[in-house]
Short mmCIF file of the C-alpha atoms (twelve columns), coordinates in Angstrom:
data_MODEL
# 
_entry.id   MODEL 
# 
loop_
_atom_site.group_PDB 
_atom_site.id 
_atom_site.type_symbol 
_atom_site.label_atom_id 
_atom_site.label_alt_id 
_atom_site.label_comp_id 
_atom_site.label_asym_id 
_atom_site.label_seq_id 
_atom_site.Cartn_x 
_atom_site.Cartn_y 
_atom_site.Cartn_z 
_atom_site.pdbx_PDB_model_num 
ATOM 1   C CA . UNK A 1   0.000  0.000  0.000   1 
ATOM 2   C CA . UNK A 2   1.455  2.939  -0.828  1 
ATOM 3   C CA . UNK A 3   1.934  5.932  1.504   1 
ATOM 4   C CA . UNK A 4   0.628  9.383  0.036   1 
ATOM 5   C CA . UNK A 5   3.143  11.608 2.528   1 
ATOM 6   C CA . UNK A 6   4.885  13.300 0.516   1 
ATOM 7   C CA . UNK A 7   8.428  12.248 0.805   1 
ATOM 8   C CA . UNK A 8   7.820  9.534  3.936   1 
ATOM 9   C CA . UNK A 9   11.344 7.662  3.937   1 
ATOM 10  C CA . UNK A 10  12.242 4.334  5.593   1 
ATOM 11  C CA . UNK A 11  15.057 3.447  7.626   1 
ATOM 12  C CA . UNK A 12  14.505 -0.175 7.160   1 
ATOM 13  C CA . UNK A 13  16.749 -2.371 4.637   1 
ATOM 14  C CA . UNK A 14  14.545 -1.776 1.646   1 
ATOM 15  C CA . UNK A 15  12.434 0.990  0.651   1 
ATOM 16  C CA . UNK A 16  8.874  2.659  1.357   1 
ATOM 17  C CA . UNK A 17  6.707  3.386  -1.594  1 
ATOM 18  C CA . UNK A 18  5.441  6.547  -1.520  1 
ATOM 19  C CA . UNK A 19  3.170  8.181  -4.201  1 
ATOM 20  C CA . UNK A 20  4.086  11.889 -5.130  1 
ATOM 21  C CA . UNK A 21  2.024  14.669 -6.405  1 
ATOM 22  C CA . UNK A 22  3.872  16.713 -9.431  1 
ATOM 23  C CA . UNK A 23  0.497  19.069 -10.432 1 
ATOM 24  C CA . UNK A 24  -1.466 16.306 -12.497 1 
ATOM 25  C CA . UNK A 25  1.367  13.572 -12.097 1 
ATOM 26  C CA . UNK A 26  1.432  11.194 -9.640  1 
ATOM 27  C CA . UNK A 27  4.753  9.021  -9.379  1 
ATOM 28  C CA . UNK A 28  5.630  6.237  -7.335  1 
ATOM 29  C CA . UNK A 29  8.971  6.956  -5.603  1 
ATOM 30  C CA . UNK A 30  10.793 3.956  -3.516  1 
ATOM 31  C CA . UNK A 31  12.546 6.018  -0.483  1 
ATOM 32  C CA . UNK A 32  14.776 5.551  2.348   1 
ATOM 33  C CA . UNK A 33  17.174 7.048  4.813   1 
ATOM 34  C CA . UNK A 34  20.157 6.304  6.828   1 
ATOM 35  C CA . UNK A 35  19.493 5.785  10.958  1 
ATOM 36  C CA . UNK A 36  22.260 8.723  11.044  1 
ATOM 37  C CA . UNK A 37  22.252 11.087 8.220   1 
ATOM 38  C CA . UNK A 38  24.098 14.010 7.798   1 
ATOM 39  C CA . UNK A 39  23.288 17.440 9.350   1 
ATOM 40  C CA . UNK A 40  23.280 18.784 5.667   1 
ATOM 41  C CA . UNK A 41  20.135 17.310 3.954   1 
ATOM 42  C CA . UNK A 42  21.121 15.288 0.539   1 
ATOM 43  C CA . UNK A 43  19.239 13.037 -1.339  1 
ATOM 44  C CA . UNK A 44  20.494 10.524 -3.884  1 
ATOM 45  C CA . UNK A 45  17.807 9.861  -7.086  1 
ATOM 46  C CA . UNK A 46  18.436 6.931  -8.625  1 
ATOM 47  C CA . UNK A 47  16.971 6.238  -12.074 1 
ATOM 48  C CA . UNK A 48  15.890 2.515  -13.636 1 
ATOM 49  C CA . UNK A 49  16.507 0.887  -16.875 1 
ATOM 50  C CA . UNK A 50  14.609 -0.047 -19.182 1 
ATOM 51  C CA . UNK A 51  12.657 -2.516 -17.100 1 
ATOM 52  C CA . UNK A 52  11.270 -0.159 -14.959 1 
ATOM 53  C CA . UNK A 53  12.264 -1.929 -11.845 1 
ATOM 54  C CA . UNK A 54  12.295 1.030  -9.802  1 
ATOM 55  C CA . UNK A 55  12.259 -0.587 -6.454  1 
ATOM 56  C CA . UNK A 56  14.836 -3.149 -7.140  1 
ATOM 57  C CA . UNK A 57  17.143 -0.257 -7.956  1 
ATOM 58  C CA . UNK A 58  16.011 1.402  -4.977  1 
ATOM 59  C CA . UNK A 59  16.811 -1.220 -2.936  1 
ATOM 60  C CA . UNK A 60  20.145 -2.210 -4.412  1 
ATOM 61  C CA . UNK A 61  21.227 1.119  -4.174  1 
ATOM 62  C CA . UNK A 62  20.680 1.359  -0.856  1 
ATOM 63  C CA . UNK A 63  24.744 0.344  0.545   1 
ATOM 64  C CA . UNK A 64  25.639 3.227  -1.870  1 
ATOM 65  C CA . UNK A 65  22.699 6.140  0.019   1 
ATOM 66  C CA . UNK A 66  24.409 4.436  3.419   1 
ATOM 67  C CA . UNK A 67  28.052 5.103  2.526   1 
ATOM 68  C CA . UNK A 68  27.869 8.644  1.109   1 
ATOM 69  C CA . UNK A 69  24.972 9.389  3.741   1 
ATOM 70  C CA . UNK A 70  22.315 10.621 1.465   1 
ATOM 71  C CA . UNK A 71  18.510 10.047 2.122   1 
ATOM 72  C CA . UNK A 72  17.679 7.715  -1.631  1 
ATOM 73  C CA . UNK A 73  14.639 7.996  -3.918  1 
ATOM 74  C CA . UNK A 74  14.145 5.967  -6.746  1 
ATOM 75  C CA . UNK A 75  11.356 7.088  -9.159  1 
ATOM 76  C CA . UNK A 76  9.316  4.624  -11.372 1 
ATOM 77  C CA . UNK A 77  8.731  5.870  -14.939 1 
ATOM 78  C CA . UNK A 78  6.093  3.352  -15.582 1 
ATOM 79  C CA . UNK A 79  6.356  2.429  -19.312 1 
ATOM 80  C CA . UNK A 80  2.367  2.819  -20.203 1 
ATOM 81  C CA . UNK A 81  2.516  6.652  -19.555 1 
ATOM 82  C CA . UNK A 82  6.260  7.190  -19.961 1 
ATOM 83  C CA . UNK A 83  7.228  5.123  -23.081 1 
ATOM 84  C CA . UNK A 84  10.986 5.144  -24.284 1 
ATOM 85  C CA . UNK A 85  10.535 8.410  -26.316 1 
ATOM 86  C CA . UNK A 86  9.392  10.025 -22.931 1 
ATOM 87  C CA . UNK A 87  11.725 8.177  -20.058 1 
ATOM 88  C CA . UNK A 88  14.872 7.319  -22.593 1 
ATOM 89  C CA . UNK A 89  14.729 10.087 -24.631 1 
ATOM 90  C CA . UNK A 90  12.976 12.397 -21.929 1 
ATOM 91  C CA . UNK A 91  9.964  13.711 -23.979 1 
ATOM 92  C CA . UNK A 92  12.364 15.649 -26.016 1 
ATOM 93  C CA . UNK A 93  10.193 14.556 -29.247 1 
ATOM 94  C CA . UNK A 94  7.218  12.983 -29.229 1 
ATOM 95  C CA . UNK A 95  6.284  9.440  -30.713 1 
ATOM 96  C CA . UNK A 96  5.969  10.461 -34.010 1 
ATOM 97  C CA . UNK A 97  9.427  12.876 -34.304 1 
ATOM 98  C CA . UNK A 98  8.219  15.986 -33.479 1 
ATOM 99  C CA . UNK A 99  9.722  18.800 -31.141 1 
ATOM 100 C CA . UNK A 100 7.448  18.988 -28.196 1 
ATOM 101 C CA . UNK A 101 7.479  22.561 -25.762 1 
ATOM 102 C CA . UNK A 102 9.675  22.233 -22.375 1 
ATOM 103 C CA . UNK A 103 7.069  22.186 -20.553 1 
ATOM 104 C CA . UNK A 104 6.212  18.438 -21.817 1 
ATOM 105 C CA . UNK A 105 9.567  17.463 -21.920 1 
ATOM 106 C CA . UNK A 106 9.682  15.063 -18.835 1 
ATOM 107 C CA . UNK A 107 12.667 16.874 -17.564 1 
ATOM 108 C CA . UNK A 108 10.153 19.064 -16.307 1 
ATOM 109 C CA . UNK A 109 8.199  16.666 -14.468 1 
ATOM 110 C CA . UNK A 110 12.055 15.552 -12.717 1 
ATOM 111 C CA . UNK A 111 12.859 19.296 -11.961 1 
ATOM 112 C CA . UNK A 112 9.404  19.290 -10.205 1 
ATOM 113 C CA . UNK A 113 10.478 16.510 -7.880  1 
ATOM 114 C CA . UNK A 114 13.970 17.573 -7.058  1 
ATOM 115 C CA . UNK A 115 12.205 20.701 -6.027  1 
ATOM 116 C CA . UNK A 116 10.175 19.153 -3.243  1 
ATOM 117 C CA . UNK A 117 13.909 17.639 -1.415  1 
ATOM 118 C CA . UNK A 118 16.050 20.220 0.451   1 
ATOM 119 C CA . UNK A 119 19.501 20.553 0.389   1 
ATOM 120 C CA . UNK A 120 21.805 18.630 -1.752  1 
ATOM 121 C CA . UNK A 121 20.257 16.379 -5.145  1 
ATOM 122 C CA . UNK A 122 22.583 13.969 -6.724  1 
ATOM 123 C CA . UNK A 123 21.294 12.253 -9.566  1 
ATOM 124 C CA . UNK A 124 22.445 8.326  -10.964 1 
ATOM 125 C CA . UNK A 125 21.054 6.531  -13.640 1 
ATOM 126 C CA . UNK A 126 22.171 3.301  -15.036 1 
ATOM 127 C CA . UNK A 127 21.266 1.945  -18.921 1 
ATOM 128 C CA . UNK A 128 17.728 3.803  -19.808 1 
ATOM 129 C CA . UNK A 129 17.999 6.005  -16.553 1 
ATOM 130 C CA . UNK A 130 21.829 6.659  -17.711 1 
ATOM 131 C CA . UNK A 131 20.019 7.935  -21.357 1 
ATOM 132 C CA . UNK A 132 17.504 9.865  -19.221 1 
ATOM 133 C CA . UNK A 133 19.706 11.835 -17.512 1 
ATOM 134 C CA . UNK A 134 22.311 12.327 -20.192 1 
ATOM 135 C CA . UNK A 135 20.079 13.864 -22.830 1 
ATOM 136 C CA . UNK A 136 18.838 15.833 -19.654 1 
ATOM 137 C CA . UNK A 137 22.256 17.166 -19.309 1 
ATOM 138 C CA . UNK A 138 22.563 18.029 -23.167 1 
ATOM 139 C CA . UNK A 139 19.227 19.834 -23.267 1 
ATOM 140 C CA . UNK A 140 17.403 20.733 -19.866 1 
ATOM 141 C CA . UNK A 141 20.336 20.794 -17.476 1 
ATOM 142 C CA . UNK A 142 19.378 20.569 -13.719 1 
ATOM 143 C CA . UNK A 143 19.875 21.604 -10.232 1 
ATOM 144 C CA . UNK A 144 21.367 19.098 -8.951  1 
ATOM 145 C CA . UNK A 145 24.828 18.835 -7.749  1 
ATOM 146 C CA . UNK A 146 26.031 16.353 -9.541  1 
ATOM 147 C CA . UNK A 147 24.844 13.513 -11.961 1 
ATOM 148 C CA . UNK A 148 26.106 10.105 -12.715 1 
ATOM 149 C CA . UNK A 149 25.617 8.474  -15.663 1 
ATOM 150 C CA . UNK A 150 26.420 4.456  -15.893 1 
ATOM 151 C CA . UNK A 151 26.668 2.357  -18.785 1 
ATOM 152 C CA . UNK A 152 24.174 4.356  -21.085 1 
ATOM 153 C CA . UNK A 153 23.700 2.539  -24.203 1 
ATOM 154 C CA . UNK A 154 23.735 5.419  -26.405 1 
ATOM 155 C CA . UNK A 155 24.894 8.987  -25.578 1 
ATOM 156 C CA . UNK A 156 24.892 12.247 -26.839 1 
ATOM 157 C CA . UNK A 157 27.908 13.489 -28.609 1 
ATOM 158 C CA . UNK A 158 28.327 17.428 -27.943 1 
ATOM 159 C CA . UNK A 159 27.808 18.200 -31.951 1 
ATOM 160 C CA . UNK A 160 25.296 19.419 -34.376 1 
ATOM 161 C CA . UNK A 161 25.717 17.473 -37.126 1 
ATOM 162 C CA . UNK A 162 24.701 14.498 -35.785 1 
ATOM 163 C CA . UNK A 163 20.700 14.488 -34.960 1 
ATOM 164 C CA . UNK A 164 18.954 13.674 -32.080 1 
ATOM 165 C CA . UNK A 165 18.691 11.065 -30.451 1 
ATOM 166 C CA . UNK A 166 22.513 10.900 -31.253 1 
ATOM 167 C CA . UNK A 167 23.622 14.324 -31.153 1 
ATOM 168 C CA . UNK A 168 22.364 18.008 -30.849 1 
ATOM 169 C CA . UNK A 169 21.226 18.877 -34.324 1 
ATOM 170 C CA . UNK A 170 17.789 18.230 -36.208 1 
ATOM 171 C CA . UNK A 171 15.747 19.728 -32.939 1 
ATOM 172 C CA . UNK A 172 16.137 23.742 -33.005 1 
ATOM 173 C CA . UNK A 173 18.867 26.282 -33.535 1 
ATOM 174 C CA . UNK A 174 18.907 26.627 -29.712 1 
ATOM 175 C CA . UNK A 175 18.832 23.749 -28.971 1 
ATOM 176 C CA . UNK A 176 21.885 22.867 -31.128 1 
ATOM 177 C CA . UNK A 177 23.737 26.099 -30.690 1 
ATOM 178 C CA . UNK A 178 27.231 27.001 -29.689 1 
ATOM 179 C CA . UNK A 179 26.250 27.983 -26.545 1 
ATOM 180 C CA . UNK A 180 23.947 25.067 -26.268 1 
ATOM 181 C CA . UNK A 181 26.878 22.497 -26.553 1 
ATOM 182 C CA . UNK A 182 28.716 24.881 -24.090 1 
ATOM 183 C CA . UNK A 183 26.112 24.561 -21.081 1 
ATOM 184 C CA . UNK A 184 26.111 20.626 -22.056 1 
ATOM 185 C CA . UNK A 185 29.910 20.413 -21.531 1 
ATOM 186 C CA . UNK A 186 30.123 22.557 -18.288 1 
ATOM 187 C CA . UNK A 187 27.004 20.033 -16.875 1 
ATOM 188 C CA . UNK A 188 28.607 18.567 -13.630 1 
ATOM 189 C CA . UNK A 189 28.096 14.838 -15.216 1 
ATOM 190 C CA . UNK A 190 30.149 11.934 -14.663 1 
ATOM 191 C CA . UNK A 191 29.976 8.734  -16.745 1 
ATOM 192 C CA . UNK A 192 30.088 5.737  -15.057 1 
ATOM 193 C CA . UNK A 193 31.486 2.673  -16.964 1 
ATOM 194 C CA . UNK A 194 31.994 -0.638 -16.385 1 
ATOM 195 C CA . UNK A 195 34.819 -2.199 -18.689 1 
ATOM 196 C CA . UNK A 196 33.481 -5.202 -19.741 1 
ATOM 197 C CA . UNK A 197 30.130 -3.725 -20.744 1 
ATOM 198 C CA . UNK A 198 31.867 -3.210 -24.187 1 
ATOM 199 C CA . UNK A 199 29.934 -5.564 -26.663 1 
ATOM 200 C CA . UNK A 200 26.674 -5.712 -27.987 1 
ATOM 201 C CA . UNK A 201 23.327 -7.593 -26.500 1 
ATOM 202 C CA . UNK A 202 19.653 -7.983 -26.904 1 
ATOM 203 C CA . UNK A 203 18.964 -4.233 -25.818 1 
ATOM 204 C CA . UNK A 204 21.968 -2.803 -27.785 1 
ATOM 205 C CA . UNK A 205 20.748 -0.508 -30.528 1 
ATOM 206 C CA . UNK A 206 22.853 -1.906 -33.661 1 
ATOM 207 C CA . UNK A 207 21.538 1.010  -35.565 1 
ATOM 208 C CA . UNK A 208 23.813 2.999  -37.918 1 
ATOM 209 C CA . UNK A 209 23.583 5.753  -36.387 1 
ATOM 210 C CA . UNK A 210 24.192 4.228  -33.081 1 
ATOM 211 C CA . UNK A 211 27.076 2.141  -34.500 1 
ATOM 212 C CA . UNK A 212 28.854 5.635  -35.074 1 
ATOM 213 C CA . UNK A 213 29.163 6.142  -31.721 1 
ATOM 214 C CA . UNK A 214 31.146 2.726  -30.779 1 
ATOM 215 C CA . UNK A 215 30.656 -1.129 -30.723 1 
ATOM 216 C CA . UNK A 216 29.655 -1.365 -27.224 1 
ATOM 217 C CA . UNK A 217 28.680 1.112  -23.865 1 
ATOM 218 C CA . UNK A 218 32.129 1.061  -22.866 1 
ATOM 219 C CA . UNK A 219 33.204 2.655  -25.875 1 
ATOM 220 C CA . UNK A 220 30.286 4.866  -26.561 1 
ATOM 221 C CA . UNK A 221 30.464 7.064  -23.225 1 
ATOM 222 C CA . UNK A 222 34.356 7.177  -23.719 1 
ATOM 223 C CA . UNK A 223 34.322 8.231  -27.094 1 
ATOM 224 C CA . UNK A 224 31.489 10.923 -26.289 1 
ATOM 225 C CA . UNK A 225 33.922 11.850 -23.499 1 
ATOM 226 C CA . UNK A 226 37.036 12.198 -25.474 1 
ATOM 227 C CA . UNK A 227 35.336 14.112 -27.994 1 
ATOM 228 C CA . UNK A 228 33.608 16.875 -25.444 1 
ATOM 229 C CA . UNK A 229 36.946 17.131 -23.658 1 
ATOM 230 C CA . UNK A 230 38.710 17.795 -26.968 1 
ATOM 231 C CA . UNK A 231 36.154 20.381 -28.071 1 
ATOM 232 C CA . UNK A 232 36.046 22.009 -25.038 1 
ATOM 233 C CA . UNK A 233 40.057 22.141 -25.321 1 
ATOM 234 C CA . UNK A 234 40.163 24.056 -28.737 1 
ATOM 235 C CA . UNK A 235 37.964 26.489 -27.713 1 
ATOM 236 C CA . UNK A 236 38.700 27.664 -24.748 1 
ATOM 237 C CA . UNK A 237 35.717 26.136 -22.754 1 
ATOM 238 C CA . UNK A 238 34.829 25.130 -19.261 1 
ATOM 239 C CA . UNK A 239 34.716 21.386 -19.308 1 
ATOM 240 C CA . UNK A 240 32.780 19.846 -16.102 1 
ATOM 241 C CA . UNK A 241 32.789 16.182 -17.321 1 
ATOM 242 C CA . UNK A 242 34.334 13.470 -15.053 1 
ATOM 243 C CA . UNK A 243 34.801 9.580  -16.112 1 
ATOM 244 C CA . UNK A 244 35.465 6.791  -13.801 1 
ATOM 245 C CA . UNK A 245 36.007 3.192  -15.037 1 
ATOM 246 C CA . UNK A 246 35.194 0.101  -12.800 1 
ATOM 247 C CA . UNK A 247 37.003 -2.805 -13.808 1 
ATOM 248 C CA . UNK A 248 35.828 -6.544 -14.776 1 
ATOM 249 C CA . UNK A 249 31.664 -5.113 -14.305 1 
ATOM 250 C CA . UNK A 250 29.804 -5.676 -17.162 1 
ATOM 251 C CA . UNK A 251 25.760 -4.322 -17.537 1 
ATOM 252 C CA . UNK A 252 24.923 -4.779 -14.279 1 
ATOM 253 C CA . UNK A 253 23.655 -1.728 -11.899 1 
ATOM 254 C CA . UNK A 254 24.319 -3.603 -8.863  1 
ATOM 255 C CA . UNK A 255 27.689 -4.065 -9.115  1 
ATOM 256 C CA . UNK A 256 27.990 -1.029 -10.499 1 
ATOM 257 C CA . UNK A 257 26.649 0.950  -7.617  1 
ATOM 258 C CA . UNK A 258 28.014 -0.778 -4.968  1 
ATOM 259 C CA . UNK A 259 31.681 -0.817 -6.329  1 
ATOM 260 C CA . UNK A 260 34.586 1.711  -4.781  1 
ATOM 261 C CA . UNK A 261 34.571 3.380  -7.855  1 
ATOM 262 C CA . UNK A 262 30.993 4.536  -7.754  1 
ATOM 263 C CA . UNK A 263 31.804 6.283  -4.230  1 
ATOM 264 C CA . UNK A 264 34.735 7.931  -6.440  1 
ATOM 265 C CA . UNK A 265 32.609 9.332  -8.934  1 
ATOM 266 C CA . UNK A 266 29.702 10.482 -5.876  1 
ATOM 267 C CA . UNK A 267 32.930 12.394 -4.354  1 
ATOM 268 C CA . UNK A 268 34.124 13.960 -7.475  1 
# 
């Protein structure tokens, strides 16, 4: 049953659902807090794949809320009212292609909710919720301190010749602007990557487009890395990017969040 507080956390070894209020949405949010949390409020988002297993990443992301002492919320983008075009892709387009206004974008919706925490907001996303919250970075930005992504499997690459999904062009002229890719490489976002997620498998997109970015995750994030570092190099621009490898992990959020190197990237 879930508990209509807004914001009720648990301090028990899984989560509390909780259903939250955004004007005419109403999301399901898995929360919890540490016995002992900080004096300074923070609060740790964590975003699903493409299963929508929202409290399953809740829950295994709990050791990671308990290390860096941060109150955790993990919000389920249910896939009948948030299909990929609106959780991967964030609502950006619609079904059908077409540029939608901000205020449908779903970044709006997530702005909404990081509003109603106090203090600190760090944001991590692994596979789909890694998409999610880079395009968020490329287009919307955010509030929050700092945002994780982890083993996205496609990215996008700070350059306007290359359309959306994929890159910043084919949307708007603002939205693919000069000072459009600037704000996207100054975003204070981290990619998290485990090395042996560097092949293809039944959720890869194999498209051509896609396939210009790199063969696997691995190499997609790295390359979109290498290439925003670069640019930001040659002109003269503020580069806020980090990247943080964890060996021998493959697509797996659990591992992922849980290893030293996760804590590494939180800290960065």
């Amino acid at each position: 049953m879930l508990s209509t507080a807004l914001f009720v956390f648990s301090v028990q070894a899984s989560t509390k659902a909780v259903a939250v209020r955004i004007g005419d949405t109403e999301l399901t949010c898995f929360n919890w807090k540490p016995e002992a949390p900080t004096k300074e409020a923070r609060t740790l988002f964590v975003f699903h794949g493409t299963d929508r297993n929202a409290q399953e990443y809740g829950d295994h992301t709990i050791p990671l809320a308990a290390k860096v002492s941060c109150a955790l919320v993990a919000p389920l983008f249910d896939k009948e009212r948030f299909p990929n075009w609106r959780y991967h892709r964030g609502g950006i387009q619609d079904a059908k292609g077409n540029l939608q206004a901000r205020i449908e974008w779903t970044y709006t919706i997530l702005e909404k909710l990081l509003a109603q925490t106090q203090g600190e907001n760090t944001l991590i996303g692994h596979s789909a919720g890694g998409q999610f919250l880079n395009r968020m970075c490329a287009f919307a930005g955010t509030s929050a301190k700092r945002v994780i992504v982890a083993n996205p499997g496609s990215v996008i690459f700070p350059r306007s010749d290359w359309s959306f999904p994929f890159g910043m062009g084919g949307l708007s002229p603002a939205l693919s602007s000069e000072e459009a890719i600037k704000s996207y490489l100054a975003q204070p976002m981290t990619f998290l990557l485990g090395t042996a997620d560097n092949k293809p498998d039944e959720n890869f997109d194999t498209s051509k487009d896609a396939m210009r970015q790199g063969g696997g995750r691995l190499q997609r994030s790295t390359n979109c890395f290498n290439y925003g570092k670069a640019l930001a190099q040659r002109n003269g621009w503020h580069f806020n990017w980090g990247l943080v490898q964890v060996p021998g992990i493959g697509h797996d959020h659990e591992k992922m969040f849980n290893s030293f190197e996760a804590i590494k990237a939180f800290e960065r």
